[in-house]
């Protein structure tokens, strides 16, 4: 009986230790779960999906405006190239005219 009692006490001791460790592990999980919940909890009044949709709409408007500005800049470059060619042609004709006046 003594050996059986000692074995029973040892077994109860092992079970108590396992339950204590499991309780500690569950407490840690619960604490981490609360920390995780605190990090991901919605603290603002609007829906994140709505916020993203609104942001994407605004970004589309910015991209559209940039495309318009790009076309306008391209048109200005073409105008400047045309003006430069005309100015060089006038300068060349003026140089030719001045050269023809001075024999």
Coordinates of N, CA and C in Angstrom, one line a residue:
X1 N 0.8 -1.2 0.0 CA 0.0 0.0 0.0 C 0.8 1.3 0.0
X2 N 1.9 1.2 0.6 CA 2.7 2.4 0.7 C 3.3 2.8 -0.7
X3 N 3.7 1.8 -1.4 CA 4.2 2.1 -2.8 C 3.0 2.7 -3.6
X4 N 1.8 2.1 -3.5 CA 0.7 2.6 -4.3 C 0.3 4.0 -3.8
X5 N 0.4 4.3 -2.6 CA 0.1 5.6 -2.1 C 1.1 6.6 -2.6
X6 N 2.4 6.2 -2.5 CA 3.4 7.1 -3.0 C 3.3 7.4 -4.5
X7 N 2.9 6.3 -5.2 CA 2.7 6.5 -6.7 C 1.5 7.4 -6.9
X8 N 0.4 7.2 -6.2 CA -0.8 8.1 -6.3 C -0.5 9.5 -6.0
X9 N 0.3 9.8 -4.9 CA 0.7 11.2 -4.6 C 1.5 11.8 -5.7
X10 N 2.5 11.0 -6.2 CA 3.3 11.5 -7.3 C 2.5 11.8 -8.5
X11 N 1.6 10.9 -8.8 CA 0.7 11.1 -10.0 C -0.2 12.4 -9.8
X12 N -0.7 12.6 -8.6 CA -1.5 13.8 -8.3 C -0.6 15.0 -8.4
X13 N 0.6 14.9 -8.0 CA 1.6 16.0 -8.1 C 1.9 16.4 -9.5
X14 N 2.1 15.4 -10.3 CA 2.3 15.6 -11.8 C 1.1 16.3 -12.4
X15 N -0.1 15.8 -12.1 CA -1.3 16.3 -12.7 C -1.5 17.8 -12.2
X16 N -1.2 18.1 -11.0 CA -1.3 19.4 -10.5 C -0.4 20.3 -11.2
X17 N 0.9 19.9 -11.4 CA 1.8 20.7 -12.2 C 1.4 20.9 -13.6
X18 N 0.9 19.9 -14.3 CA 0.4 20.0 -15.6 C -0.8 21.0 -15.7
X19 N -1.7 20.9 -14.8 CA -2.8 21.9 -14.7 C -2.3 23.3 -14.5
X20 N -1.3 23.5 -13.6 CA -0.7 24.8 -13.3 C -0.1 25.4 -14.6
X21 N 0.7 24.5 -15.3 CA 1.3 25.0 -16.5 C 0.3 25.3 -17.6
X22 N -0.7 24.5 -17.7 CA -1.7 24.8 -18.7 C -2.5 26.1 -18.4
X23 N -2.7 26.3 -17.1 CA -3.4 27.5 -16.6 C -2.5 28.7 -17.0
X24 N -1.2 28.6 -16.7 CA -0.3 29.7 -17.1 C -0.3 30.0 -18.6
X25 N -0.3 28.9 -19.4 CA -0.3 29.0 -20.8 C -1.5 29.7 -21.3
X26 N -2.7 29.3 -20.7 CA -3.9 29.9 -21.1 C -4.0 31.4 -20.7
X27 N -3.4 31.7 -19.6 CA -3.4 33.1 -19.2 C -2.6 33.9 -20.2
X28 N -1.4 33.4 -20.6 CA -0.6 34.1 -21.6 C -1.3 34.2 -22.9
X29 N -2.0 33.2 -23.3 CA -2.8 33.3 -24.6 C -3.9 34.3 -24.5
X30 N -4.6 34.4 -23.3 CA -5.6 35.3 -23.1 C -5.0 36.8 -23.1
X31 N -3.9 36.9 -22.5 CA -3.2 38.2 -22.5 C -2.8 38.7 -23.9
X32 N -2.2 37.7 -24.7 CA -1.8 38.0 -26.0 C -3.1 38.3 -26.9
X33 N -4.1 37.6 -26.7 CA -5.4 37.8 -27.4 C -5.9 39.2 -27.2
X34 N -5.8 39.7 -25.9 CA -6.3 41.0 -25.6 C -5.4 42.1 -26.2
X35 N -4.1 41.8 -26.2 CA -3.1 42.7 -26.8 C -3.4 42.8 -28.3
X36 N -3.6 41.7 -29.0 CA -3.9 41.6 -30.4 C -5.2 42.4 -30.7
X37 N -6.2 42.1 -29.9 CA -7.5 42.8 -30.0 C -7.3 44.3 -29.9
X38 N -6.4 44.8 -29.0 CA -6.2 46.2 -28.8 C -5.5 46.8 -30.0
X39 N -4.6 46.0 -30.7 CA -3.9 46.5 -31.8 C -4.8 46.6 -33.1
X40 N -5.8 45.7 -33.2 CA -6.6 45.7 -34.4 C -8.0 46.2 -34.3
X41 N -8.3 46.7 -33.1 CA -9.6 47.2 -32.8 C -9.9 48.5 -33.6
X42 N -11.1 48.6 -34.1 CA -11.4 49.8 -34.9 C -11.7 50.9 -33.9
X43 N -10.9 52.0 -34.0 CA -11.0 53.1 -33.1 C -11.6 54.3 -33.8
X44 N -11.9 54.2 -35.0 CA -12.5 55.4 -35.7 C -13.9 55.1 -36.1
X45 N -14.6 56.1 -36.5 CA -16.1 56.0 -36.8 C -16.4 55.5 -38.2
X46 N -15.4 55.5 -39.1 CA -15.8 55.1 -40.5 C -15.3 53.7 -40.8
X47 N -15.9 53.1 -41.8 CA -15.5 51.7 -42.2 C -14.2 51.8 -43.0
X48 N -13.3 51.0 -42.7 CA -12.0 51.0 -43.4 C -12.2 50.8 -44.9
X49 N -13.1 49.9 -45.3 CA -13.3 49.7 -46.8 C -13.8 51.0 -47.4
X50 N -14.7 51.7 -46.8 CA -15.2 53.0 -47.3 C -14.1 54.0 -47.4
X51 N -13.2 54.0 -46.4 CA -12.0 54.9 -46.4 C -11.1 54.6 -47.6
X52 N -10.9 53.3 -47.8 CA -10.0 52.9 -49.0 C -10.7 53.2 -50.3
X53 N -12.0 53.0 -50.4 CA -12.7 53.3 -51.7 C -12.6 54.8 -51.9
X54 N -12.8 55.6 -50.9 CA -12.7 57.1 -51.1 C -11.3 57.5 -51.5
X55 N -10.3 56.9 -50.9 CA -8.9 57.2 -51.2 C -8.6 56.8 -52.7
X56 N -9.1 55.6 -53.1 CA -8.8 55.2 -54.5 C -9.5 56.1 -55.5
X57 N -10.7 56.6 -55.1 CA -11.4 57.6 -56.0 C -10.6 58.9 -56.1
X58 N -10.1 59.3 -55.0 CA -9.3 60.6 -55.1 C -8.0 60.3 -55.8
X59 N -7.4 59.2 -55.7 CA -6.2 58.9 -56.4 C -6.5 58.8 -57.9
X60 N -7.6 58.2 -58.3 CA -8.0 58.2 -59.7 C -8.1 59.6 -60.3
X61 N -8.7 60.5 -59.5 CA -8.8 61.9 -59.9 C -7.5 62.6 -60.1
X62 N -6.5 62.3 -59.2 CA -5.2 62.8 -59.3 C -4.5 62.3 -60.6
X63 N -4.7 61.0 -60.8 CA -4.1 60.4 -62.1 C -4.7 61.1 -63.3
X64 N -6.0 61.3 -63.3 CA -6.7 61.9 -64.5 C -6.1 63.3 -64.7
X65 N -6.0 64.1 -63.6 CA -5.4 65.4 -63.7 C -4.0 65.4 -64.2
X66 N -3.2 64.5 -63.8 CA -1.8 64.4 -64.3 C -1.8 64.1 -65.8
X67 N -2.7 63.2 -66.2 CA -2.8 62.9 -67.7 C -3.1 64.2 -68.4
X68 N -4.1 65.0 -67.9 CA -4.5 66.2 -68.6 C -3.3 67.2 -68.6
X69 N -2.6 67.3 -67.5 CA -1.4 68.2 -67.4 C -0.3 67.7 -68.4
X70 N -0.1 66.4 -68.5 CA 0.8 65.8 -69.4 C 0.5 66.2 -70.9
X71 N -0.8 66.1 -71.2 CA -1.2 66.5 -72.6 C -0.9 68.0 -72.8
X72 N -1.3 68.8 -71.8 CA -1.1 70.3 -71.9 C 0.4 70.6 -72.1
X73 N 1.3 69.9 -71.3 CA 2.7 70.2 -71.4 C 3.2 69.8 -72.7
X74 N 2.7 68.7 -73.3 CA 3.1 68.2 -74.6 C 2.8 69.2 -75.6
X75 N 1.6 69.8 -75.5 CA 1.1 70.8 -76.5 C 2.0 72.1 -76.3
X76 N 2.4 72.5 -75.1 CA 3.2 73.6 -75.0 C 4.6 73.4 -75.6
X77 N 5.1 72.2 -75.4 CA 6.4 71.8 -76.0 C 6.3 72.0 -77.5
X78 N 5.3 71.5 -78.1 CA 5.1 71.6 -79.6 C 5.0 73.0 -80.0
X79 N 4.3 73.8 -79.2 CA 4.2 75.2 -79.6 C 5.5 75.9 -79.5
X80 N 6.3 75.6 -78.4 CA 7.6 76.2 -78.3 C 8.6 75.8 -79.4
X81 N 8.5 74.5 -79.8 CA 9.3 74.0 -80.9 C 9.0 74.8 -82.2
X82 N 7.7 75.0 -82.5 CA 7.2 75.7 -83.6 C 7.7 77.1 -83.6
X83 N 7.5 77.8 -82.4 CA 7.9 79.2 -82.3 C 9.4 79.3 -82.5
X84 N 10.2 78.4 -82.0 CA 11.7 78.4 -82.1 C 12.1 78.3 -83.6
X85 N 11.4 77.4 -84.3 CA 11.7 77.2 -85.7 C 11.4 78.5 -86.5
X86 N 10.2 79.1 -86.2 CA 9.9 80.3 -86.9 C 10.8 81.5 -86.6
X87 N 11.3 81.5 -85.3 CA 12.2 82.6 -84.9 C 13.5 82.4 -85.6
X88 N 14.0 81.2 -85.7 CA 15.3 80.9 -86.4 C 15.2 81.2 -87.9
X89 N 14.0 80.9 -88.5 CA 13.8 81.2 -89.9 C 13.8 82.7 -90.1
X90 N 13.1 83.5 -89.2 CA 13.1 84.9 -89.4 C 14.5 85.5 -89.2
X91 N 15.2 85.0 -88.2 CA 16.6 85.4 -88.0 C 17.5 85.2 -89.2
X92 N 17.3 84.0 -89.8 CA 18.1 83.7 -91.0 C 17.8 84.6 -92.1
X93 N 16.5 84.8 -92.3 CA 16.1 85.8 -93.4 C 16.6 87.2 -93.2
X94 N 16.6 87.6 -91.9 CA 17.1 88.9 -91.5 C 18.6 89.0 -91.8
X95 N 19.3 87.9 -91.4 CA 20.8 87.9 -91.7 C 21.0 87.9 -93.2
X96 N 20.2 87.2 -94.0 CA 20.4 87.2 -95.4 C 20.1 88.6 -96.0
X97 N 19.1 89.3 -95.4 CA 18.7 90.6 -95.9 C 19.8 91.6 -95.6
X98 N 20.3 91.5 -94.4 CA 21.4 92.4 -93.9 C 22.7 92.2 -94.8
X99 N 23.0 90.9 -95.0 CA 24.1 90.6 -95.9 C 24.0 91.1 -97.3
X100 N 22.7 91.1 -97.8 CA 22.5 91.6 -99.2 C 22.6 93.1 -99.2
X101 N 22.4 93.8 -98.1 CA 22.5 95.3 -98.1 C 24.0 95.7 -98.0
X102 N 24.8 94.9 -97.4 CA 26.3 95.2 -97.3 C 27.1 94.4 -98.3
X103 N 27.4 95.1 -99.4 CA 28.1 94.3 -100.5 C 29.5 94.1 -100.1

